Coordinates of C-alpha atoms and ligand atoms in Angstrom, one line a residue:
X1 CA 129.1 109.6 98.7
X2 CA 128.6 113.1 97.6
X3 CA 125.6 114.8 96.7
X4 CA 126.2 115.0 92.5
X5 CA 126.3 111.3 92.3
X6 CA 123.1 109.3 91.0
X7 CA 121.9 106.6 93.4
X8 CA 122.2 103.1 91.5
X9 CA 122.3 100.2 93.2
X10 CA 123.0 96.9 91.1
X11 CA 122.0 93.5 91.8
X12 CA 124.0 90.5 91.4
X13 CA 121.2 88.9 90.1
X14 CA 121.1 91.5 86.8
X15 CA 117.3 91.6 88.2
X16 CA 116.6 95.7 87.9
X17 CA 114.8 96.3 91.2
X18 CA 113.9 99.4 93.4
X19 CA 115.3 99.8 96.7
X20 CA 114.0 100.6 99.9
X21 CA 116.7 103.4 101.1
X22 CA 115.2 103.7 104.4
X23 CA 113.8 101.5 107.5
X24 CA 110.3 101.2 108.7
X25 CA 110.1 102.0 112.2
X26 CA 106.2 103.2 111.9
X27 CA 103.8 101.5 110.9
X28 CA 99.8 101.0 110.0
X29 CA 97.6 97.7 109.9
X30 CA 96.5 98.1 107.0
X31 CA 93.1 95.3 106.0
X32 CA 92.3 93.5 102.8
X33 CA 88.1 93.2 102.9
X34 CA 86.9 89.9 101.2
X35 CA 85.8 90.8 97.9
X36 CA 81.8 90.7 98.6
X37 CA 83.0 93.5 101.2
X38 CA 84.7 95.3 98.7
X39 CA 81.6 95.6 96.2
X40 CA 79.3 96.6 98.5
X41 CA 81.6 98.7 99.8
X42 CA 82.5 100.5 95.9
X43 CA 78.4 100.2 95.5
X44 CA 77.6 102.5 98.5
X45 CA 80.6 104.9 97.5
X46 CA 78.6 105.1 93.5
X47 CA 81.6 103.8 91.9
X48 CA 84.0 107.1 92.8
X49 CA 87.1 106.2 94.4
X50 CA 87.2 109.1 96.4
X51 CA 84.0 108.2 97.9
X52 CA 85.6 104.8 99.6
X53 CA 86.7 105.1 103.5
X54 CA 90.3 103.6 104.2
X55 CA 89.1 100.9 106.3
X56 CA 87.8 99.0 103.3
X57 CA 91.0 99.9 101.5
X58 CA 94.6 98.1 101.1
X59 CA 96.7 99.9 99.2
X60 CA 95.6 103.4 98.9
X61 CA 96.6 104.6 95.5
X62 CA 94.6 107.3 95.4
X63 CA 96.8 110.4 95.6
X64 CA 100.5 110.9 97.0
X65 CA 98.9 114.2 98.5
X66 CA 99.2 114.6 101.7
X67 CA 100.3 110.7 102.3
X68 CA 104.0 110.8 101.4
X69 CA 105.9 109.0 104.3
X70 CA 107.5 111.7 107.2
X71 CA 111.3 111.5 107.9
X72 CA 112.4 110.8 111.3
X73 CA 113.7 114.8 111.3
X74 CA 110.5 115.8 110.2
X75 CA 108.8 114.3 113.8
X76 CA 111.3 115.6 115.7
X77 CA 110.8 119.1 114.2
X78 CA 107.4 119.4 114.9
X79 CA 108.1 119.5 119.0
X80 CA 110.0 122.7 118.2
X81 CA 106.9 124.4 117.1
X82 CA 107.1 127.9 118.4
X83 CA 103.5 128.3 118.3
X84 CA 102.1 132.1 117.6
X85 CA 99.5 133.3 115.6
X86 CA 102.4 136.5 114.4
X87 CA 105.9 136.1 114.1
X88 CA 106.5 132.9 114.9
X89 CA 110.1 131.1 114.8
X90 CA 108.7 128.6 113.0
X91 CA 107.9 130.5 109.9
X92 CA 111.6 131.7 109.7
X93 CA 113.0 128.3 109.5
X94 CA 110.7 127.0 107.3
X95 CA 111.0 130.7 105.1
X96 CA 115.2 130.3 105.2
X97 CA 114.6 126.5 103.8
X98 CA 112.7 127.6 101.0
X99 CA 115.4 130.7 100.3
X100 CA 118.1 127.8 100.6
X101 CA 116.6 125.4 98.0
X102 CA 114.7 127.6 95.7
X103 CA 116.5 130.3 96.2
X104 CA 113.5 133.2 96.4
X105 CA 113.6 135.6 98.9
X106 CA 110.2 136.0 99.3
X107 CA 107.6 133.5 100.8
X108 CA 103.6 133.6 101.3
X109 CA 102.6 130.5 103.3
X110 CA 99.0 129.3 102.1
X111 CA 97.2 125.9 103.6
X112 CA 97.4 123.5 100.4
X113 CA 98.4 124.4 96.4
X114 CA 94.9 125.5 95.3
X115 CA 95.2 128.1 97.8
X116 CA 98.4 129.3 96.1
X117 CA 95.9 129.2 92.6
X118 CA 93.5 130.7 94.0
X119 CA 95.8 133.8 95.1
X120 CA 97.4 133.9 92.3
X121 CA 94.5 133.7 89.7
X122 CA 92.9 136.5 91.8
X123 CA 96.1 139.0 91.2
X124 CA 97.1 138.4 87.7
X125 CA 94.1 137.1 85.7
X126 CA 91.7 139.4 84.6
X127 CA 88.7 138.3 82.5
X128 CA 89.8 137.7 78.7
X129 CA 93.4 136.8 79.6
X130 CA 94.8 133.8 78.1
X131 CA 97.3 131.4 80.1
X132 CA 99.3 128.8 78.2
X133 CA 100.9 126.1 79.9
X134 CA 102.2 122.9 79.2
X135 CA 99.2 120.9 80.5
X136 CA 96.4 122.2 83.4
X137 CA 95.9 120.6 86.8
X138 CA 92.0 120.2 87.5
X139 CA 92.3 122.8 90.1
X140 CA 94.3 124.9 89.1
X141 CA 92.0 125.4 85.6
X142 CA 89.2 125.9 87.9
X143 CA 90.3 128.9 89.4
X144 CA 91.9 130.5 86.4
X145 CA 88.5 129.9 84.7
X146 CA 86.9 131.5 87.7
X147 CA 89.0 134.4 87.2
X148 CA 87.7 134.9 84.0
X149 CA 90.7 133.2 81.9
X150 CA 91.4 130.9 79.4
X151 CA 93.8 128.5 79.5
X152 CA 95.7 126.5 76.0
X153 CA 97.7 123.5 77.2
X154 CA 100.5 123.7 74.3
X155 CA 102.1 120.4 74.8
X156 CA 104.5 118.8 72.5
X157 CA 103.4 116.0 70.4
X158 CA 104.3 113.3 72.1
X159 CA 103.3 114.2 75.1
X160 CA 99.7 112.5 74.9
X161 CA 101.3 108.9 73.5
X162 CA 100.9 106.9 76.1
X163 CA 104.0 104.8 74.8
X164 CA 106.9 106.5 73.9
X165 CA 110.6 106.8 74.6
X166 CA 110.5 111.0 74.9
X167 CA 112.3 112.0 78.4
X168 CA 110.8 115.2 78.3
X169 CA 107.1 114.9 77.6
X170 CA 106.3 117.8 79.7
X171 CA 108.0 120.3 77.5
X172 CA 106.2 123.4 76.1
X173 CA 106.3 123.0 72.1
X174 CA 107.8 127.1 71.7
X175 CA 106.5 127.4 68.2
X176 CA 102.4 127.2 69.9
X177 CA 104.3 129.1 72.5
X178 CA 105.1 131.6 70.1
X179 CA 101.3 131.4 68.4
X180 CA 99.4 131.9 71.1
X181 CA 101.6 135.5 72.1
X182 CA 100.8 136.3 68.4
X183 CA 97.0 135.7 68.3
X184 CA 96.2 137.0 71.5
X185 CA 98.8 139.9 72.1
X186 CA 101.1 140.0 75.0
X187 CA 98.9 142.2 76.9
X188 CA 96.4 139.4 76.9
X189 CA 98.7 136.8 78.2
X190 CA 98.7 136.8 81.7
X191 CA 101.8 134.5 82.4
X192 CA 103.2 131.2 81.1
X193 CA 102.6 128.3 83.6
X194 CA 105.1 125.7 83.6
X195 CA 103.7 122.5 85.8
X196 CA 106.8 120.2 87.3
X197 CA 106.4 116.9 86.1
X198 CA 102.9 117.2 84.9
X199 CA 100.1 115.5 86.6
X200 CA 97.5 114.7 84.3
X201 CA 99.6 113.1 81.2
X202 CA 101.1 110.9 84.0
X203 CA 103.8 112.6 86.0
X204 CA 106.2 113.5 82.9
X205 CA 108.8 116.1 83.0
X206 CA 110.1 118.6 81.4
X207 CA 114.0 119.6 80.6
X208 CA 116.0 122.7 81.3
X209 CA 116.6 123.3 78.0
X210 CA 112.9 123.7 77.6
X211 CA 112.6 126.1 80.1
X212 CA 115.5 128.2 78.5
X213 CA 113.9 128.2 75.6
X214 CA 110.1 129.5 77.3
X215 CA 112.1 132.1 79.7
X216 CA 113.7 133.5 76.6
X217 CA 110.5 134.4 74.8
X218 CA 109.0 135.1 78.2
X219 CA 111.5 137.9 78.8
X220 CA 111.0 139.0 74.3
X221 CA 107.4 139.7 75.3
X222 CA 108.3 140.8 78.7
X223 CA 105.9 138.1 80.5
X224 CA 105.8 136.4 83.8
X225 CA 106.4 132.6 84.4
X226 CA 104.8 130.9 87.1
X227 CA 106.2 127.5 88.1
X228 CA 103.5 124.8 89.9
X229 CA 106.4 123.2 91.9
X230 CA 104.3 120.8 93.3
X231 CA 106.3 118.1 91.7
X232 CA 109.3 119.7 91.7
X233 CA 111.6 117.3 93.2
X234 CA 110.9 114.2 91.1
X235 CA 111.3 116.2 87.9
X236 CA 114.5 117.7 89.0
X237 CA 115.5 113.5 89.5
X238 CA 114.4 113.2 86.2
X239 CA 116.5 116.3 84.8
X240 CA 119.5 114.7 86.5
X241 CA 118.8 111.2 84.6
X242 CA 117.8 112.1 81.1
X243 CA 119.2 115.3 80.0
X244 CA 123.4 115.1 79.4
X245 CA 124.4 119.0 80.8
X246 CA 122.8 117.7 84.6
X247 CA 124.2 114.2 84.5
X248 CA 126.5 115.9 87.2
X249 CA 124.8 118.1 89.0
X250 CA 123.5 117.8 92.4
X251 CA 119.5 117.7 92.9
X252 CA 120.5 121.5 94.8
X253 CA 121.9 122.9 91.9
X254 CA 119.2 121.7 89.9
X255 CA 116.7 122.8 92.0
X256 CA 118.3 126.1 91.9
X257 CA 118.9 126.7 87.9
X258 CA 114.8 125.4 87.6
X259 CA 113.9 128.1 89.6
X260 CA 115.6 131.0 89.1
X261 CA 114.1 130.8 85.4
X262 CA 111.0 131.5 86.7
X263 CA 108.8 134.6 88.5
X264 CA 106.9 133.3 90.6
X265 CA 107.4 129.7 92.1
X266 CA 104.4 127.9 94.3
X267 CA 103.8 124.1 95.7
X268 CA 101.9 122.2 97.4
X269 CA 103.4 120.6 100.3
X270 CA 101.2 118.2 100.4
X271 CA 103.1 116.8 97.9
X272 CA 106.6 118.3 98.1
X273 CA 107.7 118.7 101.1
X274 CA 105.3 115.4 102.8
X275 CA 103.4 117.5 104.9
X276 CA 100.2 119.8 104.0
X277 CA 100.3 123.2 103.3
X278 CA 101.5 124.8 100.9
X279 CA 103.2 128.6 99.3
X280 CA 104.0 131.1 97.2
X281 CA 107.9 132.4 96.3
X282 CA 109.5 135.3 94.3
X283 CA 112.6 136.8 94.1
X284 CA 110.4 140.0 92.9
X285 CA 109.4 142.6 95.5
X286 CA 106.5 143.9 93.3
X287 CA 104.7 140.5 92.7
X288 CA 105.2 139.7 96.3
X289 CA 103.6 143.1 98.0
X290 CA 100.4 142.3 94.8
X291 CA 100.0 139.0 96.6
X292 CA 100.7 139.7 100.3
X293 CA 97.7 141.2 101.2
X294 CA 94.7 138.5 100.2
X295 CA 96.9 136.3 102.7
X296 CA 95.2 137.0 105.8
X297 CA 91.9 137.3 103.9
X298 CA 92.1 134.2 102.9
X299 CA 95.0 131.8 104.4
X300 CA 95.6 133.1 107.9
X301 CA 98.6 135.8 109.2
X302 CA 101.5 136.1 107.2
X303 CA 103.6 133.6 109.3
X304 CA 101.4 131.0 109.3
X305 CA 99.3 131.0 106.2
X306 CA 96.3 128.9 107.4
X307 CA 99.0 126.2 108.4
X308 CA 99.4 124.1 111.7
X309 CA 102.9 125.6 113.0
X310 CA 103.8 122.2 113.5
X311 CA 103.7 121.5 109.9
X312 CA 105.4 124.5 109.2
X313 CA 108.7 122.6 110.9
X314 CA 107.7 119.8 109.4
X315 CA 107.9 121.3 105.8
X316 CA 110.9 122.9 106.5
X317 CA 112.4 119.8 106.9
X318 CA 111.0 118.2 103.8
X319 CA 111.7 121.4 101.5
X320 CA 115.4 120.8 102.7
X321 CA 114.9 117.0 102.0
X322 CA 114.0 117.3 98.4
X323 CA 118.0 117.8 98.1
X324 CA 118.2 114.5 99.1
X325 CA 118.2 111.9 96.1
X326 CA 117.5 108.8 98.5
X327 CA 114.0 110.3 99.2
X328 CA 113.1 111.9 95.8
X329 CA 114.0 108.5 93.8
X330 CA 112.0 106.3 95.8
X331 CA 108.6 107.3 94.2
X332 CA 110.2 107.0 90.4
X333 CA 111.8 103.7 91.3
X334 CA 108.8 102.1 92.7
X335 CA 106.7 103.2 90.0
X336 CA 109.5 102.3 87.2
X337 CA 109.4 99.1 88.4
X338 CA 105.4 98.6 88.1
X339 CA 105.4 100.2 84.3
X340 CA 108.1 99.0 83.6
X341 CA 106.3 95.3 84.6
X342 CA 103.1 95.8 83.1
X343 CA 104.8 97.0 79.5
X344 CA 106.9 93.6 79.5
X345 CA 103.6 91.5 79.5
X346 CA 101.7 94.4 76.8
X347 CA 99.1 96.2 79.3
X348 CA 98.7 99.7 78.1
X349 CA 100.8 101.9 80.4
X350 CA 102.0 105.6 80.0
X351 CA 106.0 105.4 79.4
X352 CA 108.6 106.2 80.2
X353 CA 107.8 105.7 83.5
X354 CA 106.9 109.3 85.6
X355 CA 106.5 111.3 88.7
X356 CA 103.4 110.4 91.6
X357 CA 102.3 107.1 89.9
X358 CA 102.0 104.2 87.4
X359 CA 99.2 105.9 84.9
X360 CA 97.1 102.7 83.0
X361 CA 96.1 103.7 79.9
X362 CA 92.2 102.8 80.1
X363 CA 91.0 103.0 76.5
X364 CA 93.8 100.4 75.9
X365 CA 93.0 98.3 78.6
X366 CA 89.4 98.5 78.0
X367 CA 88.8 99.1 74.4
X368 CA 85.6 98.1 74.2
X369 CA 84.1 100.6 76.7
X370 CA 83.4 104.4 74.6
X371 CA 84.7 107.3 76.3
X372 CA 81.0 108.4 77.0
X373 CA 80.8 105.2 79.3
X374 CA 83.8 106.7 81.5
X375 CA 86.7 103.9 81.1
X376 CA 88.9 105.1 83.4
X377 CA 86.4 105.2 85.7
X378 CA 85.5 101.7 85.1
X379 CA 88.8 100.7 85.4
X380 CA 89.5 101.9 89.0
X381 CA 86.2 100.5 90.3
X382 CA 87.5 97.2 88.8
X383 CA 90.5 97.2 90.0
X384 CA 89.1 97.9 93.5
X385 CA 86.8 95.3 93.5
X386 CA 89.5 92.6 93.0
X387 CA 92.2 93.9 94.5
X388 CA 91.3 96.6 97.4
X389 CA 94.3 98.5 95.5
X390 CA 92.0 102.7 95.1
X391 CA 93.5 104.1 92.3
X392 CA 92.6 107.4 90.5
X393 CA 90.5 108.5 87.7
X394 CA 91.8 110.9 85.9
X395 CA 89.7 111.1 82.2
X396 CA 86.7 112.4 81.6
X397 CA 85.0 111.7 85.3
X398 CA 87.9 114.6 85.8
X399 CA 86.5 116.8 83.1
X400 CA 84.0 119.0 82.3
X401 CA 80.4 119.2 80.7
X402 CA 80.3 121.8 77.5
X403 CA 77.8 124.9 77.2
X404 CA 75.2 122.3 75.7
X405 CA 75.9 119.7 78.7
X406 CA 78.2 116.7 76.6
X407 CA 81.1 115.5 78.2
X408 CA 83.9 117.3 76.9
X409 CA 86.0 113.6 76.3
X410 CA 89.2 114.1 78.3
X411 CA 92.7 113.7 75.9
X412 CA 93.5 111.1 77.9
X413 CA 92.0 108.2 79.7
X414 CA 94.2 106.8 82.7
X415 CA 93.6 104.9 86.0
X416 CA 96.6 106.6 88.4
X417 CA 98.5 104.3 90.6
X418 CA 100.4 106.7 93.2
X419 CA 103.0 105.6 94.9
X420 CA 103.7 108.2 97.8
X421 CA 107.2 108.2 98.8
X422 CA 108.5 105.4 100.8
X423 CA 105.1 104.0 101.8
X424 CA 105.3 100.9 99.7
X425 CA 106.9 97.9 99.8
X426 CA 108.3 95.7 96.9
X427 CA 106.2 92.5 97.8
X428 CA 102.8 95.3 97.4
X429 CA 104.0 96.5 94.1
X430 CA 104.0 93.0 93.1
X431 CA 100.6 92.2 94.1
X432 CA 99.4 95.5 92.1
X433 CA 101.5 94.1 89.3
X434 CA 99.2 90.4 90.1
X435 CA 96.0 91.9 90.2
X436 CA 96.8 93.8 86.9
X437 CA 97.5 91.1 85.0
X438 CA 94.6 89.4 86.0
X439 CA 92.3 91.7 85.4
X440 CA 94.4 92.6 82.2
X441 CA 92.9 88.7 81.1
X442 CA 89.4 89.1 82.0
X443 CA 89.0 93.0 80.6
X444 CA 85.7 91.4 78.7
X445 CA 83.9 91.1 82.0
X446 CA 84.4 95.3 83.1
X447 CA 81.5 97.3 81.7
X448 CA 81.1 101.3 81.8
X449 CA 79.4 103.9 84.1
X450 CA 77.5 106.2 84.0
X451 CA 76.5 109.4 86.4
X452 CA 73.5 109.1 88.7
X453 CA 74.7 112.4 90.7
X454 CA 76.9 115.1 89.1
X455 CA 77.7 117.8 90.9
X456 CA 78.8 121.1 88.9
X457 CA 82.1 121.9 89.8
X458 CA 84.4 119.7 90.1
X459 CA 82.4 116.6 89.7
X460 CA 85.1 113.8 90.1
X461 CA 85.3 114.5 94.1
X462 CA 81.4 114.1 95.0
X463 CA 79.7 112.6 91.5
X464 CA 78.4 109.4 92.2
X465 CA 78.2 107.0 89.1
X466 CA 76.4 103.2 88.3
X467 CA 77.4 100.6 86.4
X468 CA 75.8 100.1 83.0
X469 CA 74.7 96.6 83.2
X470 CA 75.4 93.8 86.4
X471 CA 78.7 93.9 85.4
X472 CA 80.4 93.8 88.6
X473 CA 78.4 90.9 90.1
X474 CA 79.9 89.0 86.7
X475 CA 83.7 90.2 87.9
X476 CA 83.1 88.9 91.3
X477 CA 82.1 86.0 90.4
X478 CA 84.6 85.1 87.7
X479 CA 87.2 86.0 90.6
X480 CA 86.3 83.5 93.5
X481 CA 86.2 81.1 90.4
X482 CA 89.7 81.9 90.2
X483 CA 90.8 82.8 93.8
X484 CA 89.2 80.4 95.8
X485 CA 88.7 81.4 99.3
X486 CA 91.7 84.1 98.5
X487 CA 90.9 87.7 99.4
Ligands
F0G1 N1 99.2 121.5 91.4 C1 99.5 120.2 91.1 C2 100.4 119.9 90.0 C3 98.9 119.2 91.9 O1 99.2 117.9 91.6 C4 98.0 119.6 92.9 C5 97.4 118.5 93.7 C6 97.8 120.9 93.1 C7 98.4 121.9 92.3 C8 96.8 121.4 94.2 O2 97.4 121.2 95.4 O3 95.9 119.6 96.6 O4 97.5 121.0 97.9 O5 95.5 122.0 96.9 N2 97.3 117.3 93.4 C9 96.7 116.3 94.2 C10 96.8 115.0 93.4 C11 95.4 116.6 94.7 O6 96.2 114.0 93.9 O7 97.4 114.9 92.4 P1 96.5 120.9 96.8

């Protein structure tokens, strides 16, 4: 087939499944603890998610960072790593694959995507400058804020409703756009950050069009745009599926036309390209020779950016397979499949259906828990408990304390599901969807949290939190009532 048609595969059955496009020929035992394991095990991590090891864990939800399945031609490329701390081979490759699909000439390896924010925040944010974007990423706030900036998320309306039939929830409304150059002056605007398929509100994209519309009063005001390409691939899918002018378009071209509206393009490859790492791409000589020199202070040698060399082969090989549909659409399929599940039978869920993972809406799901009792956060120790399944909080665990120390209550409230590419199978998505809808039915029996160790910066990765009342004892118990002897 060729590369501009979209990959549909019908069943007979009119049953709208996703499709493995690929055969396992790898794998990992993966272990589902009994469940007295399991709450002992969420008791000694205080109720953070990122504080559980994997061998209590069966389906690790967590993040798609850094856990995307590697192609065959990935493996293989690593043996040709032409390991050398200047100049190596290996940089090349990987530099002329990231010329080929995102068409920049100029490449800054770093070792992961906050290492890209960091770099970046250092060179164009000076104290007092604003930075409008469609919606932050927790770290890359933290090191614009660090830099002295201050950052206005100027989302459309629907972007926050967790149900809704909008295609393009990660659009910048242009009329905030447009305020935010008035109030604060061009001069106090350091850039415009665009974020590809936007993390926090649930993996939602955002359209060409929209980006026309941003690079033209970018280039009225004479301003930078900086693209977080992280997720770059999956919203490029989306572009192909939901808006008319790309319908037939290759991934390529799309790729292409996203980033040639933009400055300055960076991306973790912990997400993009499957592997770790990360960098930072311009067509513009200037921007490049402002960044090039806090490389080796901070990353490594220009040609190898605090990266393995082996994963720079690696990457080259995933940057160059974000062309290919069959791996970008397994993630959205998968995750379609889940929302698309849960909505049928009413449990709160962010739609349409995104990038990275099915995002539960918490406050929906558990209504009866206040935002200063951490519902999200609830929800994922829950779900752990009676499933093994580690999701993600990502509410107001993931936010921030104000000046007179209150919880600044996060917009949104969601448990993340991620689904890294082509690591799941259908038969696991199913048992996610189970465990849901059971716990959906006994939501009375989840209570909140609350912090017993809160770390100030960043407080999500290390904070360790306690239930409210015995509540999880009362969960467990309900559950063997239900299960049996069932794990
Ligand atoms: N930007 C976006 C949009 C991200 O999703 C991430 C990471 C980063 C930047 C930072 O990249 O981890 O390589 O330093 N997201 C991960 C996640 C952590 O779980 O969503 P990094």
């Amino acid at each position: 087939m060729s590369d501009t048609e979209t990959i549909k595969v019908k069943f007979f059955s009119g049953e709208d499944l996703p499709l493995e496009l690929h055969k396992v020929r790898i794998v990992q035992k993966l272990h589902l603890r009994p469940i007295d394991q399991r709450l002992k095990a969420m008791d000694s991590a205080g109720y953070n998610t990122f504080l559980l090891t994997t061998d209590n864990v069966f389906l690790d939800m967590l993040t798609d960072s850094g856990t995307n399945a590697m192609s065959d031609n990935q493996l293989a490329a690593m043996h040709q790593a032409d390991d050398a701390y200047a100049g190596s081979q290996s940089f090349f490759r990987m530099e002329s694959a990231i010329q080929e699909v995102f068409g920049t000439k100029f490449v800054l390896p770093v070792h992961q995507g906050r290492a890209a924010e960091n770099i970046i925040s250092q060179i164009f944010i000076k104290k007092g400058d604003v930075i409008p974007m469609n919606y932050h990423f927790t770290t890359t706030k933290a090191h614009m804020e660090l830099n002295g900036g201050t950052i206005f998320e100027i989302y459309t309306d629907d972007a926050l409703k967790i149900k809704s039939t909008v295609p393009f929830k990660g659009n910048i409304d242009i009329e905030k756009l447009k305020g935010i150059i008035s109030k604060y002056g061009k001069e106090k605007v350091a850039f415009i950050r665009l974020e590809a398929s936007t993390n926090l509100i649930g993996g939602q994209p955002f359209s060409i069009q929209n980006m026309r519309e941003v690079r033209k009063i970018a280039d009225e005001h004479s301003l930078m745009i900086v693209l977080d390409a992280s997720l770059i691939g999956e919203n490029a899918f989306f572009i192909k599926q939901r808006e008319e002018e790309f319908k037939k378009k290759s991934i390529k071209d799309i790729l292409l036309t996203m980033c040639n509206l933009v400055d300055i393009v960076y991306f973790s490859s912990r997400k993009v390209s499957s592997t770790r790492g990360g960098g930072i791409c311009t067509n513009r000589e200037d921007l490049y020779m402002k960044m090039r020199d806090l490389i080796p202070l901070y990353e490594g040698f220009l040609t190898y950016g605090g990266m393995s060399i082996r994963e720079i082969e690696a990457m080259a090989v995933g940057i160059r397979e974000t062309t290919d549909e069959t791996i970008i659409s397994q993630s959205p399929s998968f995750i379609a499949y889940l929302v698309n599940e849960l909505d049928k039978i009413g449990i709160p869920v962010v739609t349409p259906a995104g990038a990275l993972g099915c995002h539960l809406d918490a406050m929906g799901f558990l209504p009866h828990i206040p935002q200063s009792e951490y519902p999200a956060g609830a929800l994922a120790a829950a779900l752990y408990i009676i499933s093994g399944i580690r999701g993600m909080e990502r509410g107001t665990v993931s936010s921030v304390r104000d000046e007179s120390g209150n919880d600044i209550l996060a917009d949104v409230e969601l448990l993340r599901l991620a689904f890294p590419r082509r690591v799941f199978t259908l038969s696991q998505t199913k048992y996610a969807f189970d465990r849901l809808n059971w716990l959906y039915l006994n939501q009375d029996l989840v209570g909140g949290l609350k912090f017993v160790e809160e770390p100030a910066v960043l407080r999500f990765f290390n904070g360790r939190l306690a239930p409210t009342s015995n509540w999880p004892e009362k969960l467990v118990a309900k559950f063997k009532q239900d299960f049996g002897d069932s794990l």
